[in-house]
mmCIF file of C-alpha atoms in Angstrom:
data_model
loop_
_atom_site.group_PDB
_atom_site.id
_atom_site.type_symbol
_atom_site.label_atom_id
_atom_site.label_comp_id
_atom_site.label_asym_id
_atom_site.label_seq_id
_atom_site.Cartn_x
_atom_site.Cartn_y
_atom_site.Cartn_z
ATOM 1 C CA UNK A 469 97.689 100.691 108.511
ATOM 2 C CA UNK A 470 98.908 100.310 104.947
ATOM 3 C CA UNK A 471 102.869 100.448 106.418
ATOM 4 C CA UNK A 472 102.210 97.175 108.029
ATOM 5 C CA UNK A 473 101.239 95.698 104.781
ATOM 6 C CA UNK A 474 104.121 96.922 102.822
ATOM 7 C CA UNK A 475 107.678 97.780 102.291
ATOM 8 C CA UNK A 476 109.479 99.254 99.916
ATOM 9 C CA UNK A 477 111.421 96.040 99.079
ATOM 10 C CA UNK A 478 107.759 94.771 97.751
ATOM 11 C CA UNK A 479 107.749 97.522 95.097
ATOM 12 C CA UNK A 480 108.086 97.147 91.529
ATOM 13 C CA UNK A 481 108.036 100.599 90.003
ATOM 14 C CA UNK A 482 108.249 99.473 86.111
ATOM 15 C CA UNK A 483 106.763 95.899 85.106
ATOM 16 C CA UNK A 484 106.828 95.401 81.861
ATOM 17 C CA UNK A 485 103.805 92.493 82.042
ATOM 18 C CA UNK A 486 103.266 90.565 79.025
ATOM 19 C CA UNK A 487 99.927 89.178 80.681
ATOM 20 C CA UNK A 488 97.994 88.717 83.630
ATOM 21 C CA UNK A 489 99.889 85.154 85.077
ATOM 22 C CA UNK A 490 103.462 87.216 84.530
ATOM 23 C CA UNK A 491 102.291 89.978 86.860
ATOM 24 C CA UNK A 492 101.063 87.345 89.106
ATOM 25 C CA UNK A 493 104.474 85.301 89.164
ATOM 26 C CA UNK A 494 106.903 88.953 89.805
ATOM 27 C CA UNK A 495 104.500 89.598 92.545
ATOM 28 C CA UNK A 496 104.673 86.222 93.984
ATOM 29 C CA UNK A 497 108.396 86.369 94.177
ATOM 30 C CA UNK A 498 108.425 89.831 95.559
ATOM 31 C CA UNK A 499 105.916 88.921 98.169
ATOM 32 C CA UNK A 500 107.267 85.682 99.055
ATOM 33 C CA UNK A 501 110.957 87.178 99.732
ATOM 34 C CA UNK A 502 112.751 83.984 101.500
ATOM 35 C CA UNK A 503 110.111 83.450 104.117
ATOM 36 C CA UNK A 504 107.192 81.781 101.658
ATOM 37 C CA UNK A 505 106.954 79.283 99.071
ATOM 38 C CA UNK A 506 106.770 81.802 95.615
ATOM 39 C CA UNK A 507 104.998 78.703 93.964
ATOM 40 C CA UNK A 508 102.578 78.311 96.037
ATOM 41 C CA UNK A 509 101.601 81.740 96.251
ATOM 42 C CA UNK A 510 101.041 81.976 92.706
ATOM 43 C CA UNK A 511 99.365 78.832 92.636
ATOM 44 C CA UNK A 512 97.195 80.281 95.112
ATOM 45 C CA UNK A 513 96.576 83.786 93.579
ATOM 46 C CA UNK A 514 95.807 82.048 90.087
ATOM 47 C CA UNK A 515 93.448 79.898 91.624
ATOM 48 C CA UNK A 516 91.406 82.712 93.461
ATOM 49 C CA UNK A 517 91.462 84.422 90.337
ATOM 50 C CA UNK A 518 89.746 81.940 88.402
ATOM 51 C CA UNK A 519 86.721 81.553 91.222
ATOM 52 C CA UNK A 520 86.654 86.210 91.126
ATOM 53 C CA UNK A 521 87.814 89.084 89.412
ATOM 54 C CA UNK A 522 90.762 91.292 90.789
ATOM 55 C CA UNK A 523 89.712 94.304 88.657
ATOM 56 C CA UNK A 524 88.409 96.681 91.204
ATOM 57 C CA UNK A 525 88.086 99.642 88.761
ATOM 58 C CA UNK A 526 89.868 102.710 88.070
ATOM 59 C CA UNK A 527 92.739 100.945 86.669
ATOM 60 C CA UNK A 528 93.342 99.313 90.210
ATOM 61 C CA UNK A 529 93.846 95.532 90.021
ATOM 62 C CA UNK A 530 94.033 93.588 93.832
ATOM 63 C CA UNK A 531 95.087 89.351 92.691
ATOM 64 C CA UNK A 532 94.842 87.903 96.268
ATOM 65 C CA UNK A 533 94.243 84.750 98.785
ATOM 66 C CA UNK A 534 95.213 83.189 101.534
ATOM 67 C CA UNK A 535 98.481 81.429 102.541
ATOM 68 C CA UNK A 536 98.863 78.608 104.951
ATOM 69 C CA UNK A 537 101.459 79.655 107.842
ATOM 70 C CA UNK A 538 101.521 82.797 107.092
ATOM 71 C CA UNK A 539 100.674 84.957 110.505
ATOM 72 C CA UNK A 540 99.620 88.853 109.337
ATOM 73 C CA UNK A 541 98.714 89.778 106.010
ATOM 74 C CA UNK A 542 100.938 91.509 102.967
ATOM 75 C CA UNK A 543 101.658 93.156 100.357
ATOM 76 C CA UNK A 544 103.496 93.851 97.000
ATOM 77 C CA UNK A 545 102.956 96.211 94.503
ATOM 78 C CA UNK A 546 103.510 96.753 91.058
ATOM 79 C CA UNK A 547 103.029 99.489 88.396
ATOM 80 C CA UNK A 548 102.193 97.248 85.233
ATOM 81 C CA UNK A 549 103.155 98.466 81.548
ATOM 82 C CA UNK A 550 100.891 98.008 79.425
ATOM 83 C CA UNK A 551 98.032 98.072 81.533
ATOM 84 C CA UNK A 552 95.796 94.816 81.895
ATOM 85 C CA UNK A 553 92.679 93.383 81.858
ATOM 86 C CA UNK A 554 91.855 92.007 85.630
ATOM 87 C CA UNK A 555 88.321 92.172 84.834
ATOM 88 C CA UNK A 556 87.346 95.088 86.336
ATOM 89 C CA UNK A 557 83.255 96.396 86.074
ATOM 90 C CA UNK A 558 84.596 99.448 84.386
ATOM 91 C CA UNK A 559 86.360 97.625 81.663
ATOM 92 C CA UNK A 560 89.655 99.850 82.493
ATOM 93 C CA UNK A 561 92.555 98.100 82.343
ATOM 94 C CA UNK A 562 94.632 97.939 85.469
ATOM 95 C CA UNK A 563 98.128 99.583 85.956
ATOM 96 C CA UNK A 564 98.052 99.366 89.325
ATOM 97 C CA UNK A 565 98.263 96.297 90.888
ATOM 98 C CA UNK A 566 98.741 95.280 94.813
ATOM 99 C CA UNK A 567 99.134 91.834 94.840
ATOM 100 C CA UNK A 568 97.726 90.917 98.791
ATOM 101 C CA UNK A 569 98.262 87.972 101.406
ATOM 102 C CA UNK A 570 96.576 86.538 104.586
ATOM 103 C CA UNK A 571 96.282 84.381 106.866
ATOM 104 C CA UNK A 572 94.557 81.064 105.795
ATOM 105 C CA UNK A 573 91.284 80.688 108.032
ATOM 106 C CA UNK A 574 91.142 84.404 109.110
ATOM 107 C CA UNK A 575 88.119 85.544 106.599
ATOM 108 C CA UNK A 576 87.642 88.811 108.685
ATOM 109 C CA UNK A 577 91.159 89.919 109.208
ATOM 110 C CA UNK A 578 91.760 89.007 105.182
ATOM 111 C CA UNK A 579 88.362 90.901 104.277
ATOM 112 C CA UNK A 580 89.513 94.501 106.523
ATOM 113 C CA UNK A 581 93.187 94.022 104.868
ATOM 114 C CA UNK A 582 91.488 94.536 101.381
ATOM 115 C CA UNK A 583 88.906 96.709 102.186
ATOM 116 C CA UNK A 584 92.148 99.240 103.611
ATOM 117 C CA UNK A 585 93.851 98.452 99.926
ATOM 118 C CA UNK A 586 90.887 99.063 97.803
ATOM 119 C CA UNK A 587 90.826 102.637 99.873
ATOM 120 C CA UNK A 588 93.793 103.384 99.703
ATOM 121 C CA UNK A 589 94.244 102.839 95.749
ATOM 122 C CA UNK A 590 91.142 103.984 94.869
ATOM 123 C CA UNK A 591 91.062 107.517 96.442
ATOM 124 C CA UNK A 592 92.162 109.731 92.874
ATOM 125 C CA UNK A 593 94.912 111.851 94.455
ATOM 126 C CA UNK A 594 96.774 108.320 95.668
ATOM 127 C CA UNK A 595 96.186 106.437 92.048
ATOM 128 C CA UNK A 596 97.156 109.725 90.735
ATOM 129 C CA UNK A 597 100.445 110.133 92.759
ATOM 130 C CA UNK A 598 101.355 106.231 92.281
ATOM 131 C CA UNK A 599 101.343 106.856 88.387
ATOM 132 C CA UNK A 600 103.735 109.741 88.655
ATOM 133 C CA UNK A 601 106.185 108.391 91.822
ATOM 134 C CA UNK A 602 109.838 108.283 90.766
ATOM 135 C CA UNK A 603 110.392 105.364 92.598
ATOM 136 C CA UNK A 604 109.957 102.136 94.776
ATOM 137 C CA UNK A 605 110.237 104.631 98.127
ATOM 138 C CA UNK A 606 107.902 107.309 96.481
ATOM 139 C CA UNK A 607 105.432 104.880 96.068
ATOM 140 C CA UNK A 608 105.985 103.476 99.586
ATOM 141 C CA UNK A 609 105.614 106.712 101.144
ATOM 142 C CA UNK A 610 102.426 107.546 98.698
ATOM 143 C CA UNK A 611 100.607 104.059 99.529
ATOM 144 C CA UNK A 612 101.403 104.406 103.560
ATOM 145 C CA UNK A 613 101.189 108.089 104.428
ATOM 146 C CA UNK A 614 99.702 110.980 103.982
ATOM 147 C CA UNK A 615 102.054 113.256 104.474
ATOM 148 C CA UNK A 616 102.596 114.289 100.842
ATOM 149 C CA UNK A 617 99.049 115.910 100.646
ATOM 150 C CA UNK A 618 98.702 119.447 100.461
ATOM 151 C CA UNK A 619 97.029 120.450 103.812
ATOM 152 C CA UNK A 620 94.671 123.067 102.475
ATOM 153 C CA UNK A 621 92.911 120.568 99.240
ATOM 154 C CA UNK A 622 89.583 121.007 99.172
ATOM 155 C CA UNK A 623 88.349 119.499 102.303
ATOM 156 C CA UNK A 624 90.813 121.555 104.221
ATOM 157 C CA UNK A 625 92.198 117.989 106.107
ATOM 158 C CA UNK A 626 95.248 116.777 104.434
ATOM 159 C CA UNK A 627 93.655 113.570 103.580
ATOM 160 C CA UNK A 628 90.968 112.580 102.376
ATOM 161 C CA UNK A 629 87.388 111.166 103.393
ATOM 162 C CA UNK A 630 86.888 107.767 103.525
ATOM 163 C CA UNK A 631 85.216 106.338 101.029
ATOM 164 C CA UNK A 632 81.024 104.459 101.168
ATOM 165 C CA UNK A 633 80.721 101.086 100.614
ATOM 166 C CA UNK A 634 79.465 101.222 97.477
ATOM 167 C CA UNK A 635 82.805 103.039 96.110
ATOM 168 C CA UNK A 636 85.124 100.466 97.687
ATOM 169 C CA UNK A 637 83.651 97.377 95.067
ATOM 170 C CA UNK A 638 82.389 98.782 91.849
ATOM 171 C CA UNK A 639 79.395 99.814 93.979
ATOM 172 C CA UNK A 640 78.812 96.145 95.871
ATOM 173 C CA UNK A 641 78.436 96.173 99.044
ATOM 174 C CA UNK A 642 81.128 94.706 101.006
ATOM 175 C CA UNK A 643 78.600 92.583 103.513
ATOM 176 C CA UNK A 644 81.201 89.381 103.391
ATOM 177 C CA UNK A 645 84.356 87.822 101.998
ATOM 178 C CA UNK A 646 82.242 85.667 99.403
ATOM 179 C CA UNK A 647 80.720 88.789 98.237
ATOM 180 C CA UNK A 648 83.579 91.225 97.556
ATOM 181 C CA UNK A 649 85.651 88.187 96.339
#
């Protein structure tokens, strides 16, 4: 579930980014509260970055890695001004931006944490409603539930389907860590 990942305390409605290593650092420290080391969580972010893109398309931008001692992954979000490039296949800069933590040595439980972000900000209706949310808790309640869906849209459900494969990484397939990294 997306609420374990985040809280509203990780939110950064309005980031005025003057590049990619600033949005990286505000994340960091939001992330990193008073439990982790905000330096080496950027250290580590920047360094993942430079061995992958983050750019997952869309204007959706995921920096990530994994953090020594940490026991459960999570999250912190930002909505970046102006948008960035994270090196996305689509060449559309990224305004969303979910920076994401795991467990060092837990490949699998780091790979389904990501694969439940890129979902989650990927699916139109959410990027949609993140771009327009008044604030830190309307973007909380827009990344972790679905109750602000209209129950009759067009697939009559409230939510919507779960994406293939295919959408989740620019069309890769997500067969391992090394390969949607």
């Amino acid at each position: 579930m997306m609420a374990s990942l985040i809280s509203p305390a990780r939110m950064i409605p309005r980031l005025r980014a003057r590049d990619i290593r600033h949005v990286v650092d505000e994340l960091a420290r939001s992330a990193a509260g008073s439990t982790l080391n905000k330096d080496m969580v950027r250290h580590a972010v920047l360094e993942r970055g430079q061995a992958s893109t983050f750019g997952f398309g869309r204007g959706v931008a995921i920096p990530h890695a994994a953090i020594p001692g940490l026991d459960s992954p999570l999250g912190a979000f930002a909505r970046v001004k102006p948008a960035l490039d994270f090196g996305a296949a689509d060449d559309i800069p990224a305004d969303l931006v979910f920076l994401l933590l795991s467990p060092d040595g837990d490949d699998p439980m780091h790979l389904r944490a990501l694969a439940r972000v890129v979902r989650r900000l990927r699916d139109r209706d959410v990027a949609a409603r993140l771009r327009s949310a008044k604030d830190a808790e309307a973007i909380h309640v827009v990344l972790t539930s679905d109750a602000w869906r209209e129950p009759d849209d067009e697939r009559g459900t409230g939510h919507t389907a779960t994406l293939r494969a295919g959408d989740l990484t620019n069309t890769a397939m997500c067969t391992s860590i090394s390969v949607l990294c």
